[in-house]
mmCIF file of C-alpha atoms and ligand atoms in Angstrom:
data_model
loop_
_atom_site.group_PDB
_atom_site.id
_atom_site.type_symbol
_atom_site.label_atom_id
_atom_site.label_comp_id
_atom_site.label_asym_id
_atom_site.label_seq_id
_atom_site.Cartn_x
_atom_site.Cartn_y
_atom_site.Cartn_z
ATOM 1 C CA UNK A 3 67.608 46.844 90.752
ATOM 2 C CA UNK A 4 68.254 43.710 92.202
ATOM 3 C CA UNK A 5 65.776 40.823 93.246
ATOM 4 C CA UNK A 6 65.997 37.784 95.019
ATOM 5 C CA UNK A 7 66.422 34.834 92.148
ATOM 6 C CA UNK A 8 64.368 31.922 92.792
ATOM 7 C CA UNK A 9 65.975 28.180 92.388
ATOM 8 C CA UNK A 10 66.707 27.448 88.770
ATOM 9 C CA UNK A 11 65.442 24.270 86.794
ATOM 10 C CA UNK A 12 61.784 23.845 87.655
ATOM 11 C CA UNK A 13 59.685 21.616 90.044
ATOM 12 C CA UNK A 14 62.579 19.435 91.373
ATOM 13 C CA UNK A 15 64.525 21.923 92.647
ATOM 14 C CA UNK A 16 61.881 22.930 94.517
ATOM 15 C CA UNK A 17 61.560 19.660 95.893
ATOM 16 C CA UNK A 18 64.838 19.390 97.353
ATOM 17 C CA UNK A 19 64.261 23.239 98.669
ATOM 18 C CA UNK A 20 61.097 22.637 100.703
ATOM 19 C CA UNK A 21 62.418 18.992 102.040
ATOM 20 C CA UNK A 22 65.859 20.638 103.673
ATOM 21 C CA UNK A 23 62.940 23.648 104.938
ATOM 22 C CA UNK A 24 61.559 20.877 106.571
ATOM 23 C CA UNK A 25 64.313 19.436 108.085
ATOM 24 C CA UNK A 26 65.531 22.803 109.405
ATOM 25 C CA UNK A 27 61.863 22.892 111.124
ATOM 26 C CA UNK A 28 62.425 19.813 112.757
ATOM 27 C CA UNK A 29 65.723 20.145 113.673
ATOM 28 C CA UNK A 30 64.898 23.782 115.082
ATOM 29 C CA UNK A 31 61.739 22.186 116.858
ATOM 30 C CA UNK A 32 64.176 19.627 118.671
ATOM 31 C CA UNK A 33 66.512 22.472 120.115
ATOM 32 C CA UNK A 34 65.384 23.038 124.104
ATOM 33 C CA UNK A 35 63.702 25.816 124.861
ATOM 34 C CA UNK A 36 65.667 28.480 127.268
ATOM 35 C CA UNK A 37 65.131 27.368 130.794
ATOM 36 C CA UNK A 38 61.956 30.063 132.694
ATOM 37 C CA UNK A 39 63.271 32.432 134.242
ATOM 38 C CA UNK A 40 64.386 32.587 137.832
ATOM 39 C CA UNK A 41 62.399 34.399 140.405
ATOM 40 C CA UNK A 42 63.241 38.122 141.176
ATOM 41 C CA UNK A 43 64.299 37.823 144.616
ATOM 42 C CA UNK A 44 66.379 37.676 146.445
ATOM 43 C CA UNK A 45 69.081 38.753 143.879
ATOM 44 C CA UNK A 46 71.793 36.413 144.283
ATOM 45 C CA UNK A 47 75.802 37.646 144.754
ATOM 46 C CA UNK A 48 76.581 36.657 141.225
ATOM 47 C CA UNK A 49 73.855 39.216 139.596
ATOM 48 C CA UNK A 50 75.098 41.821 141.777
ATOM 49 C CA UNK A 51 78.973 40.714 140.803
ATOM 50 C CA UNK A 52 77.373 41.000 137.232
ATOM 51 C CA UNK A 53 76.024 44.438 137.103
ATOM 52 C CA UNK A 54 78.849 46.138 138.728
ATOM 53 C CA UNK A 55 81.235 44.125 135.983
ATOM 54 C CA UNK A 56 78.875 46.059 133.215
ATOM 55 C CA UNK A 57 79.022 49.365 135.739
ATOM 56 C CA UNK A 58 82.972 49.282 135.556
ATOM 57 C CA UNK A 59 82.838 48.189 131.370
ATOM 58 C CA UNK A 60 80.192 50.912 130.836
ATOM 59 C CA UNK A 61 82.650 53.376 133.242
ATOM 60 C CA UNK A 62 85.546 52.328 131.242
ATOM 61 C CA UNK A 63 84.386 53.010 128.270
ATOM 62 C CA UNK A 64 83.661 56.700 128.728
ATOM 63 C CA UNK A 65 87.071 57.486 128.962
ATOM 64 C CA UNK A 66 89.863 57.550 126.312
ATOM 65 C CA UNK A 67 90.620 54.151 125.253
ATOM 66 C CA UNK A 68 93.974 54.780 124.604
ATOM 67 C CA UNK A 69 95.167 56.531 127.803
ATOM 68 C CA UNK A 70 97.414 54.459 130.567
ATOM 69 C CA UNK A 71 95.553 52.142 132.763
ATOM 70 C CA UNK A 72 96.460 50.287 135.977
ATOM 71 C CA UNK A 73 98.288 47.766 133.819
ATOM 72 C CA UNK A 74 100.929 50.242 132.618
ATOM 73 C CA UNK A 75 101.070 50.458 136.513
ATOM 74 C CA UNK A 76 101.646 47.091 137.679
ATOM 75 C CA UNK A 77 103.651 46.019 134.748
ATOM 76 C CA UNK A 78 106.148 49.131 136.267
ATOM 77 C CA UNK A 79 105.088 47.529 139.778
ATOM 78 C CA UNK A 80 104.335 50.806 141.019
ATOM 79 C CA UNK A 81 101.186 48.918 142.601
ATOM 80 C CA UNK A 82 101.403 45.162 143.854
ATOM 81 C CA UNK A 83 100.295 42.230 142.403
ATOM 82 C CA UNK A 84 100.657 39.005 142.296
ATOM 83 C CA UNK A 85 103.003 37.854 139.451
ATOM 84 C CA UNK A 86 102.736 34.396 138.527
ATOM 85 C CA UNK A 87 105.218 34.756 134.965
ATOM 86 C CA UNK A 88 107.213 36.890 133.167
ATOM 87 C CA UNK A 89 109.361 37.714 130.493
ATOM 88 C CA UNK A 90 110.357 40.468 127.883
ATOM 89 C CA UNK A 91 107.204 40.569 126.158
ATOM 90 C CA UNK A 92 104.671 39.609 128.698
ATOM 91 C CA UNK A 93 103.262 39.798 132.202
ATOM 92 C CA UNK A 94 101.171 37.155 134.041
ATOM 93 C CA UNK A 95 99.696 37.882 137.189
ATOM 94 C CA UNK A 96 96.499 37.104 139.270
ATOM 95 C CA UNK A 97 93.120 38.791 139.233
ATOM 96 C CA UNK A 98 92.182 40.949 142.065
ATOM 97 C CA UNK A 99 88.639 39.693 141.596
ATOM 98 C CA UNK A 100 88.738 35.999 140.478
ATOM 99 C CA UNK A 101 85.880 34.177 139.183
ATOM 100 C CA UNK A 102 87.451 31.021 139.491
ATOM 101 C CA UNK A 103 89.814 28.784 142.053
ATOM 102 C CA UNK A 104 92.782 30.170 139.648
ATOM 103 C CA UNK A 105 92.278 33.252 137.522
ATOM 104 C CA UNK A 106 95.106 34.942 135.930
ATOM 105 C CA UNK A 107 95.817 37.806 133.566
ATOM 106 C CA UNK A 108 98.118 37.934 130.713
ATOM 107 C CA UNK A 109 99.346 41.511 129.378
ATOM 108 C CA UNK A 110 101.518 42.808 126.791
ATOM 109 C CA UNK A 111 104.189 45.050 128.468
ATOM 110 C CA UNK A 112 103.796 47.437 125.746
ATOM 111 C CA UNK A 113 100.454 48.015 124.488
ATOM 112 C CA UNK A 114 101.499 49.258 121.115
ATOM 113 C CA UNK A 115 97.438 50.864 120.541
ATOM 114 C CA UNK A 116 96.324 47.286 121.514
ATOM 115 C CA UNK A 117 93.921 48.512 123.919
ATOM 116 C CA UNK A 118 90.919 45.732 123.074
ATOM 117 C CA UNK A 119 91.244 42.564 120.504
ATOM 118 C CA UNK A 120 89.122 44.917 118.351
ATOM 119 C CA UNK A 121 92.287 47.163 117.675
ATOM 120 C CA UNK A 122 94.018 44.622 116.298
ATOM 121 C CA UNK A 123 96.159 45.019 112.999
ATOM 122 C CA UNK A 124 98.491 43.030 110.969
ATOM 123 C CA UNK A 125 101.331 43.794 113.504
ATOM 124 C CA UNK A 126 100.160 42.269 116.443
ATOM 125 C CA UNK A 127 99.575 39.057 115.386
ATOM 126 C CA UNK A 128 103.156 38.258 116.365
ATOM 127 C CA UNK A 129 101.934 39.515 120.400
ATOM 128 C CA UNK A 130 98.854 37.890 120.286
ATOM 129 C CA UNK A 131 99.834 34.820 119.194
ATOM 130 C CA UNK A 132 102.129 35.203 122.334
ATOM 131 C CA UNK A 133 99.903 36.237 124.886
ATOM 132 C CA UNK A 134 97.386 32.888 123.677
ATOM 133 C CA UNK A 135 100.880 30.525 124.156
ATOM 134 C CA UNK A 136 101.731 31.755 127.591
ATOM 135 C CA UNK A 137 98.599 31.649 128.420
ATOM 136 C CA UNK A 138 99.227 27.467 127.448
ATOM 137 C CA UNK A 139 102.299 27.781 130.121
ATOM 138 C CA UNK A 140 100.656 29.244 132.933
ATOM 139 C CA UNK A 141 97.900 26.821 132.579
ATOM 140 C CA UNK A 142 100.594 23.898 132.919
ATOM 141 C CA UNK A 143 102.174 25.714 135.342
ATOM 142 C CA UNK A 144 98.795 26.184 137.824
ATOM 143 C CA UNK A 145 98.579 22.410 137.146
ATOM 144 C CA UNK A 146 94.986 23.119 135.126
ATOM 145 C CA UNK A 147 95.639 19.635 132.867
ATOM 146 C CA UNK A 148 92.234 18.657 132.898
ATOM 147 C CA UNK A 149 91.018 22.066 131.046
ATOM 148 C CA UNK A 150 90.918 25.967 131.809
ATOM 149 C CA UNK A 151 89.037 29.067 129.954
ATOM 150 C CA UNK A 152 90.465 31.784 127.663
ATOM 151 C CA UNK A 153 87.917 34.839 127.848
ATOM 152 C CA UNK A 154 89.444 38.361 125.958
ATOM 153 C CA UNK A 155 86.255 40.831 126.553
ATOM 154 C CA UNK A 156 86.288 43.640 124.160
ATOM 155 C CA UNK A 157 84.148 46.890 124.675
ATOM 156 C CA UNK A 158 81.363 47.898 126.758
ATOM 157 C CA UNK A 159 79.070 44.580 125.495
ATOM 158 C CA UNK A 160 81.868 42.095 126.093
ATOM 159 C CA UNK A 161 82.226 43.956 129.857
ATOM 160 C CA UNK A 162 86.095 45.331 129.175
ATOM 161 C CA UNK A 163 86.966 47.217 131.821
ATOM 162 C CA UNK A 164 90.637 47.984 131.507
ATOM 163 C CA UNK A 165 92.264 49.192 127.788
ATOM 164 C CA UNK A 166 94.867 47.178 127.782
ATOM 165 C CA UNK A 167 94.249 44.024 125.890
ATOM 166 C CA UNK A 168 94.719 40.610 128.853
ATOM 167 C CA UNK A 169 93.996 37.044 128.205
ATOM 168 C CA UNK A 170 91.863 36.040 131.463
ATOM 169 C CA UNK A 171 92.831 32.032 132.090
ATOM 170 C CA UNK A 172 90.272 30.497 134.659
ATOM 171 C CA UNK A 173 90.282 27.597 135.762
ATOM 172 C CA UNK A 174 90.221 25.130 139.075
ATOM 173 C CA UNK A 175 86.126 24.114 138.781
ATOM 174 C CA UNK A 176 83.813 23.467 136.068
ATOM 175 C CA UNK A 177 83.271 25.907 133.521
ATOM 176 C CA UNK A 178 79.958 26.468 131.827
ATOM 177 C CA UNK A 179 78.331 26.879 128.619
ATOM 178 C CA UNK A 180 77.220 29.591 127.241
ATOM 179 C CA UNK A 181 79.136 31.785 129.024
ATOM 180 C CA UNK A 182 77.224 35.311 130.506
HETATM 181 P P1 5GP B 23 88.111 43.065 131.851
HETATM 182 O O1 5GP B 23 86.832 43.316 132.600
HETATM 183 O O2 5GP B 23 88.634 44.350 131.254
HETATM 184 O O3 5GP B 23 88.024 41.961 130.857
HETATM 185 O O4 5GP B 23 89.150 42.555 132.914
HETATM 186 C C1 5GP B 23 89.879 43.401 133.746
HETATM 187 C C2 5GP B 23 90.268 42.580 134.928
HETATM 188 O O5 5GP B 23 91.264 43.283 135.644
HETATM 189 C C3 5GP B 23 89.112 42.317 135.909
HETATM 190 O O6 5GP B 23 88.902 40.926 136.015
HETATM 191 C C4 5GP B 23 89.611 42.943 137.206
HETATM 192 O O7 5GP B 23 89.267 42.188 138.334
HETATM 193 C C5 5GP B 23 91.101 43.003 136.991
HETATM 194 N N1 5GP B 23 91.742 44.085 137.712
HETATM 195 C C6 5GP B 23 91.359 45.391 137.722
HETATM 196 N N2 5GP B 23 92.196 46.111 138.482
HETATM 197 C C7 5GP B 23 93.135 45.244 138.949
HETATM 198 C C8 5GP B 23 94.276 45.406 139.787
HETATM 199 O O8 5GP B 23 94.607 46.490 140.263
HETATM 200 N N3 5GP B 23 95.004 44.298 140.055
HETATM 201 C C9 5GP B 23 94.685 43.081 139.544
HETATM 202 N N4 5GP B 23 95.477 42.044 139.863
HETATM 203 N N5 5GP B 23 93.618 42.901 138.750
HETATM 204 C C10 5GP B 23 92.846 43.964 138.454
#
């Protein structure tokens, strides 16, 4: 059965244990508190924009992961979109809902089972590697030189909504931190 051991070599030890408590106590007692919160109404636009992004993860996520999604579409341009780079191995191309001034996508063209970061294997570090560089050349290219966000949701918590893995690069206005 195993037990938790208690610091070795007497008195002193315990010294130096309960000063570092004590400095974790005052170091946790100088964090600031989370701000109260805001008052129920009106809801603003970005709460609503919130719970239909969990609506459409949540909606997502019931069906199979690895089936096509509107990706496999655009990337064969059966439906428009607005393609700001491409090249064998990727597809860059603007959001239909963007959260920021710019707000691009960044796909594999072939999803390989690389439906979320969370399927990742050994294989695709090559791709994803890939996506995270172009992601570095769009940014230059949208003229984002004074910073931009990389966001890769994965699964119904991190609000995926489309099985296809994408880079999302924002950018054009101050991000915050933490992000929702
Ligand atoms: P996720 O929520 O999975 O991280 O991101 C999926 C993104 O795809 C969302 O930001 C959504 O706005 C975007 N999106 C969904 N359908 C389309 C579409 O048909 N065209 C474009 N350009 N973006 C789309």
């Amino acid at each position: 059965m195993s037990s938790i051991q208690s610091p070795r070599g007497g008195s002193g030890n315990n010294d130096k244990l309960l000063s570092r408590v004590a400095l974790l106590n005052s170091h946790l007692s100088t964090c600031p508190s989370p701000p109260p919160p805001p008052p129920p109404s009106p809801l603003p636009t970005t709460t609503t924009t919130m719970a239909s992004e969990k609506e459409a993860a949540l909606a997502a996520a019931a069906t199979p992961s690895d089936a096509p999604t509107i990706f496999d579409k655009i990337i064969k341009k059966e439906i428009p979109s607005t393609i700001v780079y491409e090249d064998d191995k990727v597809l860059a191309f603007r959001d239909i809902n963007p959260q920021a001034p710019t707000h691009i996508l960044i796909i594999p063209k072939v999803k390989d089972g690389l439906t979320g970061l969370s399927k990742a294997e050994e294989r695709h570090c090559e791709i994803l590697g890939y996506l995270l560089y172009t992601a570095k050349l769009v940014a230059k290219q949208e003229g984002l030189d004074d910073g931009f966000r990389i966001v890769i949701n994965d699964g119904p918590k991190g609000c995926q909504s489309v099985y296809h893995i994408h880079v999302h690069l924002l950018g054009g206005r101050q991000m915050t931190w933490p992000a929702g």
